[in-house]
PDB file of C-alpha atoms in Angstrom:
ATOM      1  CA  LEU A   1      -7.943  10.182  -8.652  1.00 93.00           C
ATOM      2  CA  PHE A   2      -6.181  12.325 -11.206  1.00 94.00           C
ATOM      3  CA  ILE A   3      -3.197  11.669 -13.466  1.00 93.00           C
ATOM      4  CA  LEU A   4      -0.900  14.508 -14.414  1.00 93.00           C
ATOM      5  CA  SER A   5       0.899  14.070 -17.726  1.00 91.00           C
ATOM      6  CA  LEU A   6       4.459  15.336 -17.645  1.00 93.00           C
ATOM      7  CA  GLN A   7       4.578  15.236 -21.439  1.00 91.00           C
ATOM      8  CA  PRO A   8       3.867  18.418 -23.418  1.00 90.00           C
ATOM      9  CA  THR A   9       0.166  18.703 -24.245  1.00 89.00           C
ATOM     10  CA  PRO A  10      -1.437  20.594 -27.114  1.00 91.00           C
ATOM     11  CA  GLU A  11      -2.696  24.061 -26.323  1.00 92.00           C
ATOM     12  CA  GLY A  12      -6.147  23.917 -24.795  1.00 91.00           C
ATOM     13  CA  VAL A  13      -5.661  20.319 -23.598  1.00 91.00           C
ATOM     14  CA  SER A  14      -5.233  19.899 -19.866  1.00 93.00           C
ATOM     15  CA  PRO A  15      -2.312  17.764 -18.700  1.00 94.00           C
ATOM     16  CA  LEU A  16      -4.569  16.710 -15.808  1.00 94.00           C
ATOM     17  CA  ARG A  17      -6.934  13.764 -16.378  1.00 92.00           C
ATOM     18  CA  ARG A  18      -9.531  12.575 -13.899  1.00 94.00           C
ATOM     19  CA  VAL A  19      -9.547   8.776 -13.577  1.00 95.00           C
ATOM     20  CA  THR A  20     -12.331   8.259 -11.030  1.00 93.00           C
ATOM     21  CA  ASN A  21     -15.703   9.931 -11.121  1.00 89.00           C
ATOM     22  CA  ASP A  22     -17.111   9.693  -7.610  1.00 88.00           C
ATOM     23  CA  SER A  23     -17.132  11.651  -4.363  1.00 87.00           C
ATOM     24  CA  ALA A  24     -14.768   9.300  -2.511  1.00 91.00           C
ATOM     25  CA  ALA A  25     -11.372  10.433  -1.258  1.00 92.00           C
ATOM     26  CA  TYR A  26      -8.355   8.402  -2.406  1.00 94.00           C
ATOM     27  CA  SER A  27      -5.012   8.116  -0.599  1.00 94.00           C
ATOM     28  CA  TYR A  28      -1.729   6.217  -1.016  1.00 94.00           C
ATOM     29  CA  PRO A  29      -2.100   5.816  -4.817  1.00 96.00           C
ATOM     30  CA  ARG A  30       0.477   3.627  -6.614  1.00 96.00           C
ATOM     31  CA  PHE A  31       0.654   2.575 -10.246  1.00 97.00           C
ATOM     32  CA  SER A  32       0.785  -1.134 -11.032  1.00 97.00           C
ATOM     33  CA  PRO A  33       4.059  -2.386 -12.538  1.00 95.00           C
ATOM     34  CA  ASP A  34       2.539  -2.308 -16.049  1.00 96.00           C
ATOM     35  CA  GLY A  35       0.948   1.135 -15.504  1.00 95.00           C
ATOM     36  CA  THR A  36      -2.605  -0.006 -16.287  1.00 97.00           C
ATOM     37  CA  ARG A  37      -4.008   0.131 -12.736  1.00 98.00           C
ATOM     38  CA  ILE A  38      -3.668   2.161  -9.578  1.00 98.00           C
ATOM     39  CA  VAL A  39      -4.012   0.761  -6.068  1.00 98.00           C
ATOM     40  CA  ALA A  40      -5.290   3.197  -3.432  1.00 97.00           C
ATOM     41  CA  ILE A  41      -7.225   3.498  -0.218  1.00 96.00           C
ATOM     42  CA  ARG A  42     -10.756   4.614  -1.113  1.00 95.00           C
ATOM     43  CA  ASN A  43     -12.705   6.444   1.586  1.00 93.00           C
ATOM     44  CA  ASP A  44     -16.370   6.769   0.668  1.00 86.00           C
ATOM     45  CA  ILE A  45     -17.508   9.026   3.507  1.00 80.00           C
ATOM     46  CA  SER A  46     -20.797  10.073   1.893  1.00 77.00           C
ATOM     47  CA  GLY A  47     -21.907   6.776   0.338  1.00 71.00           C
ATOM     48  CA  VAL A  48     -24.696   4.429   1.342  1.00 74.00           C
ATOM     49  CA  ASN A  49     -22.137   2.251   3.170  1.00 72.00           C
ATOM     50  CA  PRO A  50     -19.443   4.703   4.293  1.00 78.00           C
ATOM     51  CA  GLY A  51     -16.018   3.289   4.971  1.00 84.00           C
ATOM     52  CA  GLU A  52     -12.456   2.906   3.844  1.00 91.00           C
ATOM     53  CA  ASP A  53     -10.988   0.028   1.813  1.00 95.00           C
ATOM     54  CA  ILE A  54      -8.247  -0.829  -0.654  1.00 96.00           C
ATOM     55  CA  VAL A  55      -9.275  -0.727  -4.308  1.00 96.00           C
ATOM     56  CA  THR A  56      -7.637  -1.005  -7.690  1.00 97.00           C
ATOM     57  CA  VAL A  57      -8.630   1.438 -10.398  1.00 97.00           C
ATOM     58  CA  ASP A  58      -8.327   0.751 -14.133  1.00 97.00           C
ATOM     59  CA  VAL A  59      -6.449   3.723 -15.610  1.00 96.00           C
ATOM     60  CA  ALA A  60      -8.214   3.488 -18.994  1.00 95.00           C
ATOM     61  CA  THR A  61     -11.815   3.039 -17.802  1.00 95.00           C
ATOM     62  CA  GLY A  62     -11.871   4.274 -14.199  1.00 94.00           C
ATOM     63  CA  GLY A  63     -13.407   0.968 -13.143  1.00 94.00           C
ATOM     64  CA  VAL A  64     -12.933   0.227  -9.444  1.00 94.00           C
ATOM     65  CA  VAL A  65     -12.283  -3.282  -8.072  1.00 95.00           C
ATOM     66  CA  PRO A  66     -12.406  -3.750  -4.279  1.00 94.00           C
ATOM     67  CA  VAL A  67      -9.398  -5.535  -2.788  1.00 96.00           C
ATOM     68  CA  THR A  68     -10.731  -5.309   0.767  1.00 94.00           C
ATOM     69  CA  ASN A  69     -14.369  -4.764   1.702  1.00 90.00           C
ATOM     70  CA  ASP A  70     -14.755  -4.391   5.464  1.00 90.00           C
ATOM     71  CA  LEU A  71     -15.706  -0.677   5.266  1.00 88.00           C
ATOM     72  CA  GLY A  72     -13.327   0.432   7.973  1.00 81.00           C
ATOM     73  CA  ALA A  73     -13.460  -2.480  10.429  1.00 90.00           C
ATOM     74  CA  THR A  74      -9.792  -2.801   9.470  1.00 93.00           C
ATOM     75  CA  ILE A  75      -7.659   0.278   8.879  1.00 92.00           C
ATOM     76  CA  GLU A  76      -5.506  -0.332   5.823  1.00 95.00           C
ATOM     77  CA  MET A  77      -2.661   1.890   4.707  1.00 94.00           C
ATOM     78  CA  GLY A  78       0.322   2.042   2.366  1.00 95.00           C
ATOM     79  CA  PRO A  79      -0.734  -0.513  -0.280  1.00 97.00           C
ATOM     80  CA  ARG A  80       2.003  -1.543  -2.733  1.00 96.00           C
ATOM     81  CA  TRP A  81       2.048  -3.906  -5.711  1.00 97.00           C
ATOM     82  CA  THR A  82       4.181  -6.994  -5.976  1.00 95.00           C
ATOM     83  CA  SER A  83       6.495  -6.800  -8.997  1.00 93.00           C
ATOM     84  CA  ASP A  84       4.271  -9.128 -11.048  1.00 95.00           C
ATOM     85  CA  GLY A  85       1.147  -7.059 -10.302  1.00 96.00           C
ATOM     86  CA  THR A  86      -0.853  -9.986  -8.928  1.00 96.00           C
ATOM     87  CA  GLN A  87      -0.822  -9.094  -5.241  1.00 97.00           C
ATOM     88  CA  ILE A  88      -1.016  -6.105  -2.916  1.00 97.00           C
ATOM     89  CA  VAL A  89       1.024  -5.831   0.290  1.00 97.00           C
ATOM     90  CA  TYR A  90      -0.270  -3.390   2.905  1.00 97.00           C
ATOM     91  CA  ALA A  91      -0.414  -2.503   6.600  1.00 97.00           C
ATOM     92  CA  ALA A  92      -3.643  -3.370   8.438  1.00 96.00           C
ATOM     93  CA  ALA A  93      -4.911  -2.698  11.957  1.00 95.00           C
ATOM     94  CA  LEU A  94      -8.230  -3.489  13.539  1.00 94.00           C
ATOM     95  CA  ALA A  95     -10.251  -0.307  14.052  1.00 91.00           C
ATOM     96  CA  THR A  96     -10.434  -1.261  17.745  1.00 92.00           C
ATOM     97  CA  ASP A  97      -6.581  -1.243  17.922  1.00 93.00           C
ATOM     98  CA  PRO A  98      -5.541   1.433  15.380  1.00 90.00           C
ATOM     99  CA  ASN A  99      -1.907   1.702  16.533  1.00 91.00           C
ATOM    100  CA  ASN A 100      -1.064  -1.961  15.952  1.00 94.00           C
ATOM    101  CA  HIS A 101      -0.726  -2.455  12.204  1.00 96.00           C
ATOM    102  CA  ASP A 102       0.462  -5.796  10.887  1.00 97.00           C
ATOM    103  CA  ILE A 103       1.650  -6.481   7.333  1.00 97.00           C
ATOM    104  CA  ALA A 104      -0.670  -8.438   5.029  1.00 96.00           C
ATOM    105  CA  ILE A 105      -0.639  -9.534   1.399  1.00 96.00           C
ATOM    106  CA  ARG A 106      -3.686 -10.224  -0.745  1.00 96.00           C
ATOM    107  CA  ASN A 107      -4.588 -10.950  -4.359  1.00 97.00           C
ATOM    108  CA  ALA A 108      -4.948  -7.703  -6.313  1.00 96.00           C
ATOM    109  CA  ASN A 109      -8.344  -8.818  -7.628  1.00 95.00           C
ATOM    110  CA  GLY A 110      -9.690  -9.119  -4.068  1.00 93.00           C
ATOM    111  CA  THR A 111     -10.118 -12.894  -4.127  1.00 94.00           C
ATOM    112  CA  GLY A 112      -8.831 -15.186  -1.433  1.00 92.00           C
ATOM    113  CA  THR A 113      -8.011 -14.493   2.170  1.00 92.00           C
ATOM    114  CA  PRO A 114      -5.291 -12.042   3.171  1.00 93.00           C
ATOM    115  CA  LEU A 115      -2.114 -13.649   4.481  1.00 93.00           C
ATOM    116  CA  LEU A 116      -0.359 -11.982   7.416  1.00 94.00           C
ATOM    117  CA  LEU A 117       3.355 -11.684   6.662  1.00 94.00           C
ATOM    118  CA  VAL A 118       4.271  -9.769   9.831  1.00 94.00           C
ATOM    119  CA  ARG A 119       2.296  -9.987  13.059  1.00 93.00           C
ATOM    120  CA  ASP A 120       3.706  -8.301  16.124  1.00 92.00           C
ATOM    121  CA  ALA A 121       2.518  -6.262  19.111  1.00 92.00           C
ATOM    122  CA  SER A 122       4.337  -3.276  17.621  1.00 94.00           C
ATOM    123  CA  ASP A 123       3.081  -0.977  14.865  1.00 96.00           C
ATOM    124  CA  ASP A 124       4.393  -2.172  11.476  1.00 97.00           C
ATOM    125  CA  LEU A 125       3.909   0.209   8.530  1.00 96.00           C
ATOM    126  CA  TYR A 126       4.799   1.032   4.914  1.00 96.00           C
ATOM    127  CA  PRO A 127       5.632  -2.422   3.552  1.00 97.00           C
ATOM    128  CA  VAL A 128       7.702  -2.646   0.374  1.00 96.00           C
ATOM    129  CA  ILE A 129       8.283  -6.047  -1.202  1.00 94.00           C
ATOM    130  CA  SER A 130      11.542  -6.562  -3.095  1.00 95.00           C
ATOM    131  CA  PRO A 131      11.354  -6.949  -6.898  1.00 93.00           C
ATOM    132  CA  ASP A 132      12.155 -10.679  -6.620  1.00 92.00           C
ATOM    133  CA  GLY A 133       9.541 -11.126  -3.857  1.00 92.00           C
ATOM    134  CA  ARG A 134      12.069 -12.633  -1.472  1.00 94.00           C
ATOM    135  CA  ASN A 135      12.343  -9.780   1.034  1.00 95.00           C
ATOM    136  CA  LEU A 136       9.995  -7.351   2.691  1.00 96.00           C
ATOM    137  CA  ALA A 137      11.080  -3.961   4.035  1.00 97.00           C
ATOM    138  CA  PHE A 138       8.838  -2.176   6.519  1.00 97.00           C
ATOM    139  CA  ALA A 139       8.949   0.325   9.358  1.00 96.00           C
ATOM    140  CA  SER A 140       8.298  -0.808  12.912  1.00 96.00           C
ATOM    141  CA  ASN A 141       8.314   0.859  16.303  1.00 96.00           C
ATOM    142  CA  ARG A 142       9.308  -2.354  18.100  1.00 92.00           C
ATOM    143  CA  ALA A 143      12.503  -0.638  19.374  1.00 86.00           C
ATOM    144  CA  GLY A 144      10.751   2.604  20.394  1.00 88.00           C
ATOM    145  CA  ASN A 145      10.781   4.874  17.358  1.00 93.00           C
ATOM    146  CA  TYR A 146      10.203   3.683  13.779  1.00 96.00           C
ATOM    147  CA  ASN A 147      13.150   1.952  12.132  1.00 96.00           C
ATOM    148  CA  ILE A 148      13.423  -0.086   8.945  1.00 97.00           C
ATOM    149  CA  TYR A 149      13.374  -3.869   9.171  1.00 96.00           C
ATOM    150  CA  ILE A 150      13.977  -6.450   6.446  1.00 97.00           C
ATOM    151  CA  MET A 151      12.266  -9.833   6.549  1.00 96.00           C
ATOM    152  CA  ASP A 152      13.102 -12.847   4.409  1.00 96.00           C
ATOM    153  CA  VAL A 153       9.611 -13.875   3.287  1.00 93.00           C
ATOM    154  CA  ALA A 154      10.416 -17.613   3.010  1.00 93.00           C
ATOM    155  CA  THR A 155      12.218 -18.055   6.338  1.00 94.00           C
ATOM    156  CA  GLN A 156      10.673 -15.081   8.202  1.00 93.00           C
ATOM    157  CA  ALA A 157      14.196 -14.178   9.372  1.00 95.00           C
ATOM    158  CA  LEU A 158      14.087 -10.578  10.519  1.00 96.00           C
ATOM    159  CA  SER A 159      16.903  -8.044  10.641  1.00 96.00           C
ATOM    160  CA  GLN A 160      16.908  -4.417  11.685  1.00 95.00           C
ATOM    161  CA  LEU A 161      18.349  -2.238   8.917  1.00 95.00           C
ATOM    162  CA  THR A 162      18.379   1.148  10.682  1.00 94.00           C
ATOM    163  CA  SER A 163      18.861   2.180  14.284  1.00 93.00           C
ATOM    164  CA  ASN A 164      18.224   5.888  14.211  1.00 89.00           C
ATOM    165  CA  PRO A 165      16.938   8.138  17.014  1.00 90.00           C
ATOM    166  CA  GLU A 166      14.698   9.724  14.350  1.00 92.00           C
ATOM    167  CA  ASN A 167      11.919   7.792  12.594  1.00 94.00           C
ATOM    168  CA  ASP A 168      12.952   5.911   9.425  1.00 94.00           C
ATOM    169  CA  PHE A 169      10.526   4.620   6.797  1.00 94.00           C
ATOM    170  CA  PRO A 170      11.310   2.613   3.643  1.00 94.00           C
ATOM    171  CA  GLY A 171      10.658   4.211   0.264  1.00 89.00           C
ATOM    172  CA  ASP A 172      11.455   1.576  -2.322  1.00 90.00           C
ATOM    173  CA  TRP A 173      14.016  -1.034  -3.316  1.00 87.00           C
ATOM    174  CA  TRP A 174      17.005   0.097  -5.320  1.00 81.00           C
ATOM    175  CA  ILE A 175      18.764  -2.483  -7.454  1.00 74.00           C
ATOM    176  CA  PRO A 176      22.029  -1.208  -8.991  1.00 69.00           C
TER     177      PRO A 176
END
């Protein structure tokens, strides 16, 4: 993982800083709310135990903490932080059924058991939890193509936000 500083840097100093120092590939990186950690999918294809899992990376030290550790038995994607930085919400599918992602949430330090927030026969992707933690936006193909759905986390009431013939995916919550 690399961080690119958008601030002016002194001559001879690169605005690009490497955070991790391994041969793994990282995808879906997101800064924690306080900016001290990054959550990402780490794919260690050349390691002793090759596989793909969610990790958090300390921005200052480059230290990696596994959030999941099944080495690819589950395909995780799109991890996002909760607003307090204590949990990670993500899409997960069994490797034996890679087109049926469900939405899970787990402690950011990797402890505990993941909790499934959305479980459906459709493919549910790109979860984004609202800043107050009350609602979850995600994309689902339950109506054919991908549209955005909103779920009340407490009641599990589900509503379809978009109904577009093209695929729609949530980006983030906007609070005016």
